[in-house]
mmCIF file of C-alpha atoms in Angstrom:
data_model
loop_
_atom_site.group_PDB
_atom_site.id
_atom_site.type_symbol
_atom_site.label_atom_id
_atom_site.label_comp_id
_atom_site.label_asym_id
_atom_site.label_seq_id
_atom_site.Cartn_x
_atom_site.Cartn_y
_atom_site.Cartn_z
ATOM 1 C CA MET A 1 131.478 139.104 -31.276
ATOM 2 C CA GLU A 2 129.173 140.924 -28.899
ATOM 3 C CA MET A 3 127.095 137.574 -28.560
ATOM 4 C CA LYS A 4 130.257 135.796 -27.720
ATOM 5 C CA GLU A 5 131.086 138.317 -25.052
ATOM 6 C CA LYS A 6 127.525 138.131 -23.614
ATOM 7 C CA LYS A 7 127.799 134.455 -23.317
ATOM 8 C CA ILE A 8 131.198 134.736 -21.584
ATOM 9 C CA ILE A 9 129.728 137.392 -19.335
ATOM 10 C CA MET A 10 126.680 135.218 -18.400
ATOM 11 C CA LYS A 11 128.872 132.230 -17.900
ATOM 12 C CA ASN A 12 131.004 134.167 -15.361
ATOM 13 C CA VAL A 13 127.832 135.479 -13.569
ATOM 14 C CA ASP A 14 126.378 132.042 -13.425
ATOM 15 C CA LYS A 15 129.834 130.918 -11.933
ATOM 16 C CA LEU A 16 129.774 133.749 -9.651
ATOM 17 C CA ASN A 17 126.158 132.967 -8.468
ATOM 18 C CA GLN A 18 127.131 129.247 -8.091
ATOM 19 C CA ASN A 19 130.061 130.097 -5.957
ATOM 20 C CA THR A 20 128.055 132.396 -3.986
ATOM 21 C CA ARG A 21 125.439 129.848 -3.148
ATOM 22 C CA MET A 22 127.960 127.241 -2.401
ATOM 23 C CA ALA A 23 129.618 129.732 -0.091
ATOM 24 C CA SER A 24 126.311 130.517 1.494
ATOM 25 C CA ILE A 25 125.400 126.812 1.957
ATOM 26 C CA SER A 26 128.921 126.127 3.418
ATOM 27 C CA ARG A 27 128.468 128.775 5.767
ATOM 28 C CA SER A 28 125.109 127.666 6.707
ATOM 29 C CA LYS A 29 126.217 124.174 7.350
ATOM 30 C CA THR A 30 129.019 125.620 9.450
ATOM 31 C CA ILE A 31 126.716 127.648 11.595
ATOM 32 C CA THR A 32 124.330 124.795 11.910
ATOM 33 C CA THR A 33 127.289 122.503 13.018
ATOM 34 C CA GLN A 34 128.335 125.068 15.409
ATOM 35 C CA SER A 35 124.782 125.652 16.731
ATOM 36 C CA ARG A 36 124.585 121.976 17.248
ATOM 37 C CA ARG A 37 127.693 121.676 18.879
ATOM 38 C CA GLY A 38 126.886 124.640 21.114
ATOM 39 C CA ASN A 39 123.532 123.037 22.139
ATOM 40 C CA LEU A 40 125.121 119.768 22.716
ATOM 41 C CA GLY A 41 127.724 121.353 25.010
ATOM 42 C CA LYS A 42 124.997 123.320 26.667
ATOM 43 C CA THR A 43 122.827 120.139 27.231
ATOM 44 C CA ALA A 44 125.979 118.095 28.424
ATOM 45 C CA ASP A 45 127.009 121.078 30.707
ATOM 46 C CA HIS A 46 123.315 121.128 31.948
ATOM 47 C CA LYS A 47 123.340 117.309 32.582
ATOM 48 C CA SER A 48 126.690 117.621 34.301
ATOM 49 C CA ASP A 49 125.236 120.525 36.626
ATOM 50 C CA GLU A 50 122.211 118.501 37.513
ATOM 51 C CA THR A 51 124.365 115.543 38.202
ATOM 52 C CA LYS A 52 126.621 117.632 40.510
ATOM 53 C CA LYS A 53 123.608 119.038 42.228
ATOM 54 C CA GLU A 54 122.110 115.754 42.840
ATOM 55 C CA LYS A 55 125.284 114.405 44.116
ATOM 56 C CA ARG A 56 125.449 117.378 46.568
ATOM 57 C CA GLU A 57 121.863 116.734 47.740
ATOM 58 C CA LEU A 58 122.636 113.228 48.345
ATOM 59 C CA GLU A 59 125.815 113.831 50.330
ATOM 60 C CA ARG A 60 124.019 116.637 52.285
ATOM 61 C CA HIS A 61 121.048 114.156 53.081
ATOM 62 C CA THR A 62 123.637 111.322 53.923
ATOM 63 C CA ALA A 63 125.348 113.867 56.353
ATOM 64 C CA ASN A 64 122.079 114.760 57.952
ATOM 65 C CA MET A 65 121.058 111.046 58.366
ATOM 66 C CA SER A 66 124.412 110.231 59.934
ATOM 67 C CA LYS A 67 123.800 112.976 62.441
ATOM 68 C CA LEU A 68 120.409 112.225 63.436
ATOM 69 C CA GLU A 69 120.095 108.369 63.180
ATOM 70 C CA PRO A 70 122.490 105.633 64.155
ATOM 71 C CA PRO A 71 123.963 103.319 61.373
ATOM 72 C CA TYR A 72 122.110 100.611 60.243
ATOM 73 C CA SER A 73 123.585 97.140 59.674
ATOM 74 C CA ALA A 74 124.199 95.720 56.316
ATOM 75 C CA LEU A 75 121.383 93.517 56.864
ATOM 76 C CA GLY A 76 118.816 96.329 56.254
ATOM 77 C CA HIS A 77 116.692 98.504 58.172
ATOM 78 C CA HIS A 78 114.293 95.824 59.455
ATOM 79 C CA TYR A 79 117.334 94.182 61.368
ATOM 80 C CA THR A 80 119.051 95.320 64.659
ATOM 81 C CA MET A 81 120.687 98.641 64.494
ATOM 82 C CA LYS A 82 124.272 98.723 65.244
ATOM 83 C CA GLY A 83 124.604 99.586 69.131
ATOM 84 C CA GLU A 84 121.045 99.922 69.631
ATOM 85 C CA LEU A 85 117.960 97.727 70.035
ATOM 86 C CA PRO A 86 115.064 97.870 67.492
ATOM 87 C CA THR A 87 112.612 100.624 68.191
ATOM 88 C CA HIS A 88 109.739 98.086 68.875
ATOM 89 C CA LYS A 89 111.916 96.155 71.300
ATOM 90 C CA CYS A 90 112.812 99.406 73.219
ATOM 91 C CA ARG A 91 109.041 100.212 73.432
ATOM 92 C CA TYR A 92 108.266 96.907 74.789
ATOM 93 C CA PHE A 93 111.144 97.230 77.373
ATOM 94 C CA PHE A 94 109.924 100.678 78.442
ATOM 95 C CA PHE A 95 106.159 99.540 78.660
ATOM 96 C CA GLY A 96 107.258 96.318 80.763
ATOM 97 C CA PHE A 97 109.464 98.633 83.073
ATOM 98 C CA ILE A 98 106.475 100.953 83.734
ATOM 99 C CA ILE A 99 104.335 97.923 84.416
ATOM 100 C CA ALA A 100 106.682 96.208 86.717
ATOM 101 C CA LEU A 101 107.009 99.536 88.537
ATOM 102 C CA VAL A 102 103.335 100.053 88.940
ATOM 103 C CA LEU A 103 103.117 96.434 90.256
ATOM 104 C CA ILE A 104 105.852 96.812 92.900
ATOM 105 C CA LEU A 105 104.099 100.254 94.275
ATOM 106 C CA MET A 106 100.806 98.426 94.305
ATOM 107 C CA SER A 107 102.254 95.586 96.179
ATOM 108 C CA GLY A 108 103.840 97.733 98.689
ATOM 109 C CA SER A 109 100.850 99.791 99.341
ATOM 110 C CA LEU A 110 98.688 96.508 99.811
ATOM 111 C CA PHE A 111 101.382 95.167 102.191
ATOM 112 C CA GLN A 112 101.190 98.184 104.221
ATOM 113 C CA LEU A 113 97.304 98.078 104.075
ATOM 114 C CA TYR A 114 97.576 94.583 105.311
ATOM 115 C CA LEU A 115 100.015 95.401 107.969
ATOM 116 C CA HIS A 116 97.904 98.305 109.208
ATOM 117 C CA HIS A 117 94.665 96.076 109.204
ATOM 118 C CA ASN A 118 96.486 93.225 111.051
ATOM 119 C CA ARG A 119 98.519 95.157 113.685
ATOM 120 C CA VAL A 120 97.585 97.055 116.682
ATOM 121 C CA THR A 121 99.240 99.706 118.855
ATOM 122 C CA SER A 122 99.426 100.652 122.488
ATOM 123 C CA SER A 123 101.056 103.540 124.076
ATOM 124 C CA SER A 124 102.743 104.314 127.466
ATOM 125 C CA GLY A 125 103.678 107.914 127.796
ATOM 126 C CA ALA A 126 105.656 108.868 124.645
ATOM 127 C CA GLN A 127 106.447 105.315 123.876
ATOM 128 C CA ILE A 128 104.239 103.583 121.212
ATOM 129 C CA HIS A 129 104.435 99.863 121.055
ATOM 130 C CA THR A 130 102.965 97.787 117.886
ATOM 131 C CA TRP A 131 101.619 94.305 118.213
ATOM 132 C CA PRO A 132 100.235 91.741 116.096
ATOM 133 C CA GLY A 133 96.483 91.315 115.620
ATOM 134 C CA PRO A 134 94.756 89.079 118.158
ATOM 135 C CA PRO A 135 94.239 85.391 118.193
ATOM 136 C CA PRO A 136 90.775 83.916 117.178
ATOM 137 C CA TYR A 137 88.057 84.420 119.587
ATOM 138 C CA ASP A 138 87.497 80.742 120.341
ATOM 139 C CA GLN A 139 91.292 80.284 121.603
ATOM 140 C CA VAL A 140 90.552 82.160 124.858
ATOM 141 C CA ALA A 141 93.671 81.018 126.731
ATOM 142 C CA ARG A 142 95.671 82.840 123.819
ATOM 143 C CA VAL A 143 93.445 85.688 123.903
ATOM 144 C CA ALA A 144 94.015 86.179 127.629
ATOM 145 C CA ARG A 145 97.951 85.972 127.349
ATOM 146 C CA TYR A 146 97.465 88.372 124.375
ATOM 147 C CA VAL A 147 95.464 91.023 126.315
ATOM 148 C CA VAL A 148 97.805 90.917 129.280
ATOM 149 C CA HIS A 149 100.830 91.314 127.171
ATOM 150 C CA ILE A 150 99.654 94.434 125.190
ATOM 151 C CA SER A 151 98.294 96.151 128.223
ATOM 152 C CA GLU A 152 100.383 98.948 129.615
ATOM 153 C CA TRP A 153 97.853 99.569 132.566
ATOM 154 C CA ALA A 154 95.201 97.764 134.532
ATOM 155 C CA SER A 155 92.340 98.566 136.850
ATOM 156 C CA ILE A 156 93.048 97.012 140.281
ATOM 157 C CA ALA A 157 90.277 96.270 142.597
ATOM 158 C CA THR A 158 90.923 95.678 146.409
ATOM 159 C CA VAL A 159 88.978 95.671 149.546
ATOM 160 C CA SER A 160 89.270 99.231 150.789
ATOM 161 C CA THR A 161 90.795 100.119 154.279
ATOM 162 C CA ALA A 162 89.897 103.901 154.080
ATOM 163 C CA GLY A 163 87.868 104.936 156.934
ATOM 164 C CA PRO A 164 84.782 106.279 155.005
ATOM 165 C CA ILE A 165 84.708 103.376 152.662
ATOM 166 C CA ALA A 166 86.239 100.580 154.582
ATOM 167 C CA GLY A 167 85.168 97.016 153.416
ATOM 168 C CA TYR A 168 83.906 98.480 150.053
ATOM 169 C CA PRO A 169 85.329 97.383 146.663
ATOM 170 C CA PHE A 170 88.011 99.871 145.855
ATOM 171 C CA GLY A 171 89.208 100.355 142.181
ATOM 172 C CA ASN A 172 92.507 102.221 141.035
ATOM 173 C CA ILE A 173 94.838 102.353 137.950
ATOM 174 C CA ILE A 174 98.218 100.997 138.107
ATOM 175 C CA SER A 175 100.925 100.625 135.493
ATOM 176 C CA MET A 176 101.875 97.056 134.724
ATOM 177 C CA SER A 177 103.901 94.856 132.510
ATOM 178 C CA ASP A 178 104.219 91.124 132.105
ATOM 179 C CA GLY A 179 107.524 91.472 130.290
ATOM 180 C CA PRO A 180 109.423 93.311 127.766
ATOM 181 C CA VAL A 181 107.888 93.747 124.252
ATOM 182 C CA ALA A 182 109.557 90.641 122.945
ATOM 183 C CA LYS A 183 109.331 88.475 125.998
ATOM 184 C CA ALA A 184 105.706 87.738 127.525
ATOM 185 C CA SER A 185 105.636 85.988 130.815
ATOM 186 C CA GLY A 186 102.025 86.029 131.578
ATOM 187 C CA THR A 187 102.530 87.314 135.216
ATOM 188 C CA PRO A 188 101.496 90.929 135.834
ATOM 189 C CA TYR A 189 103.948 93.068 137.561
ATOM 190 C CA ALA A 190 103.446 96.361 138.970
ATOM 191 C CA TYR A 191 105.566 99.171 140.738
ATOM 192 C CA ILE A 192 103.666 100.508 143.783
ATOM 193 C CA THR A 193 104.159 102.545 147.061
ATOM 194 C CA ARG A 194 102.655 101.645 150.432
ATOM 195 C CA MET A 195 101.781 105.286 150.521
ATOM 196 C CA ASP A 196 99.026 104.856 147.940
ATOM 197 C CA LEU A 197 95.507 103.837 148.787
ATOM 198 C CA SER A 198 95.683 100.553 146.922
ATOM 199 C CA GLY A 199 99.164 99.904 148.578
ATOM 200 C CA LYS A 200 97.588 100.334 151.934
ATOM 201 C CA ASP A 201 94.878 98.010 151.169
ATOM 202 C CA LEU A 202 97.061 95.286 149.800
ATOM 203 C CA MET A 203 99.259 95.385 153.045
ATOM 204 C CA LYS A 204 96.198 94.412 155.008
ATOM 205 C CA ASN A 205 94.530 92.178 152.210
ATOM 206 C CA PRO A 206 96.589 91.103 149.433
ATOM 207 C CA ARG A 207 93.496 89.695 147.382
ATOM 208 C CA ALA A 208 92.930 91.762 144.334
ATOM 209 C CA THR A 209 91.411 91.502 140.677
ATOM 210 C CA LEU A 210 93.390 92.982 137.841
ATOM 211 C CA SER A 211 90.954 93.973 134.844
ATOM 212 C CA MET A 212 92.407 94.480 131.384
ATOM 213 C CA SER A 213 90.901 95.460 128.042
ATOM 214 C CA GLU A 214 91.712 95.460 124.400
ATOM 215 C CA ALA A 215 90.201 98.851 124.421
ATOM 216 C CA GLN A 216 93.399 100.437 125.650
ATOM 217 C CA SER A 217 95.004 99.565 122.277
ATOM 218 C CA ASP A 218 93.474 100.970 118.843
ATOM 219 C CA TYR A 219 92.083 97.615 118.044
ATOM 220 C CA CYS A 220 88.336 98.274 119.158
ATOM 221 C CA GLN A 221 88.417 101.786 117.731
ATOM 222 C CA ALA A 222 89.863 100.562 114.476
ATOM 223 C CA HIS A 223 86.828 97.960 114.270
ATOM 224 C CA ASP A 224 84.076 100.401 115.635
ATOM 225 C CA LEU A 225 83.713 98.249 118.785
ATOM 226 C CA ASP A 226 82.391 99.964 121.966
ATOM 227 C CA PRO A 227 84.787 99.066 125.050
ATOM 228 C CA GLU A 228 81.716 97.166 126.427
ATOM 229 C CA ASP A 229 81.210 95.156 123.398
ATOM 230 C CA PRO A 230 82.024 91.475 124.036
ATOM 231 C CA ARG A 231 84.034 91.485 120.857
ATOM 232 C CA CYS A 232 86.455 94.144 122.374
ATOM 233 C CA ALA A 233 88.145 91.514 124.547
ATOM 234 C CA ARG A 234 88.632 91.891 128.396
ATOM 235 C CA VAL A 235 90.364 89.759 130.931
ATOM 236 C CA LEU A 236 90.015 89.627 134.729
ATOM 237 C CA LEU A 237 92.702 87.908 136.690
ATOM 238 C CA THR A 238 92.188 87.264 140.318
ATOM 239 C CA GLY A 239 94.669 86.403 142.823
ATOM 240 C CA THR A 240 97.035 87.760 145.701
ATOM 241 C CA MET A 241 99.558 90.289 145.286
ATOM 242 C CA VAL A 242 102.845 89.654 146.667
ATOM 243 C CA GLU A 243 106.176 91.501 146.645
ATOM 244 C CA VAL A 244 109.126 90.502 144.343
ATOM 245 C CA MET A 245 112.116 90.386 146.678
ATOM 246 C CA ASN A 246 115.252 92.492 145.541
ATOM 247 C CA GLY A 247 118.532 90.531 144.468
ATOM 248 C CA THR A 248 116.609 87.649 142.789
ATOM 249 C CA ALA A 249 116.230 86.773 139.057
ATOM 250 C CA GLU A 250 112.661 87.365 139.174
ATOM 251 C CA ALA A 251 113.380 90.905 140.411
ATOM 252 C CA ASP A 252 115.717 91.725 137.734
ATOM 253 C CA PHE A 253 113.173 90.433 135.088
ATOM 254 C CA ALA A 254 110.290 92.256 136.735
ATOM 255 C CA ARG A 255 112.415 95.491 136.865
ATOM 256 C CA SER A 256 113.290 95.071 133.055
ATOM 257 C CA ALA A 257 109.728 94.221 132.271
ATOM 258 C CA LEU A 258 108.338 97.467 133.887
ATOM 259 C CA PHE A 259 111.278 99.991 133.167
ATOM 260 C CA SER A 260 111.396 99.069 129.507
ATOM 261 C CA ARG A 261 107.770 99.579 128.947
ATOM 262 C CA HIS A 262 107.397 102.702 131.430
ATOM 263 C CA PRO A 263 110.720 104.458 131.371
ATOM 264 C CA ALA A 264 109.361 107.363 133.682
ATOM 265 C CA MET A 265 109.363 104.768 136.579
ATOM 266 C CA GLU A 266 113.243 105.055 136.943
ATOM 267 C CA SER A 267 112.712 108.738 138.121
ATOM 268 C CA TRP A 268 110.140 108.392 140.348
ATOM 269 C CA PRO A 269 111.006 109.772 143.951
ATOM 270 C CA ILE A 270 112.916 107.376 145.987
ATOM 271 C CA GLY A 271 111.339 108.599 149.245
ATOM 272 C CA HIS A 272 108.163 106.976 148.273
ATOM 273 C CA HIS A 273 109.637 103.438 148.975
ATOM 274 C CA TRP A 274 108.394 101.909 145.692
ATOM 275 C CA ILE A 275 108.253 97.953 145.611
ATOM 276 C CA ILE A 276 107.746 95.694 142.795
ATOM 277 C CA VAL A 277 104.905 93.384 143.312
ATOM 278 C CA LYS A 278 103.341 90.482 141.233
ATOM 279 C CA LEU A 279 99.809 88.813 141.177
ATOM 280 C CA ASN A 280 99.758 85.108 141.842
ATOM 281 C CA ILE A 281 96.968 84.249 139.527
ATOM 282 C CA ALA A 282 94.162 82.034 141.120
ATOM 283 C CA HIS A 283 91.316 82.580 138.560
ATOM 284 C CA ILE A 284 90.830 83.886 135.128
ATOM 285 C CA TYR A 285 87.730 85.293 133.170
ATOM 286 C CA VAL A 286 87.862 86.249 129.486
ATOM 287 C CA LEU A 287 85.140 87.966 127.635
ATOM 288 C CA ASP A 288 86.024 88.070 123.893
ATOM 289 C CA PHE A 289 82.675 87.151 122.076
ATOM 290 C CA TYR A 290 78.897 86.948 122.686
ATOM 291 C CA GLY A 291 77.779 84.208 125.036
ATOM 292 C CA GLY A 292 79.246 85.336 128.251
ATOM 293 C CA ALA A 293 82.643 85.147 129.882
ATOM 294 C CA ASN A 294 84.757 81.861 129.565
ATOM 295 C CA GLU A 295 86.952 80.571 132.435
ATOM 296 C CA VAL A 296 90.471 79.655 131.610
ATOM 297 C CA ASP A 297 92.568 77.225 133.540
ATOM 298 C CA VAL A 298 95.727 78.750 134.940
ATOM 299 C CA VAL A 299 97.842 75.973 133.555
ATOM 300 C CA ASP A 300 96.323 76.472 130.133
ATOM 301 C CA TYR A 301 96.898 80.206 130.473
ATOM 302 C CA TYR A 302 100.623 79.855 131.015
ATOM 303 C CA ASN A 303 101.010 77.155 128.408
ATOM 304 C CA ALA A 304 99.119 79.190 125.688
ATOM 305 C CA GLU A 305 101.274 80.472 122.769
ATOM 306 C CA VAL A 306 101.578 84.114 122.711
#
């Protein structure tokens, strides 16, 4: 009996232990499953967070790029950007513009240098006149016309009638003009008074010589030429001084020639009885290079191109 009861008790204990083991295994499986599920959930949540973070970074980067850079066309970054030239083309355009600007400035400077080198100036009072450069020295008739036209004054030589030096050559300075700046005539006109020593000489003996030099312009100075250097051209016109009668076309031209180049003449005192005179040219000497003076025919002189 006791053995039988022991067997029953042992059997119940074994069953209890077996149930306990089964419950423990079941509980362990449940925990493992839950743990796996939790880890999978955490992994999925982590991946989801990373995806969202990358998406946010991409959106932020795209927004910054859209602010800083213009949109590209669908053709790719190596093609033309919408609304804008490619960077390399803009760079070439900029360099081309700078080079063109430099060339323009250099051309302007060279042109100004050329004008300065090939033009001369002379002055009468406050007036400054600008002239083209002189003709070639071997074209003596043209040189004579050129020097006469750019001259604002001349040295006049007469035979003196003044008591102490009567009969001697007498030199004086007179303002003269052969025409307005843009209209040379070749004939020297002057505005003189009979009260002047040279005026008194001319009343008795109208023969005179007018001497004009390129030195009165800035040409000789610019070329480092002494006034006596033959290359600093001079012209000597010899003839008779005669009065230009008022009321004639020549008188109007002569007055315009003188007053346009010497505005102060209009205000000279009327009581001095000023008269307009001109030189009827009979002979011309020109010295504009080494080898002595050249004689120029009067007809060739007047026909020469100015």
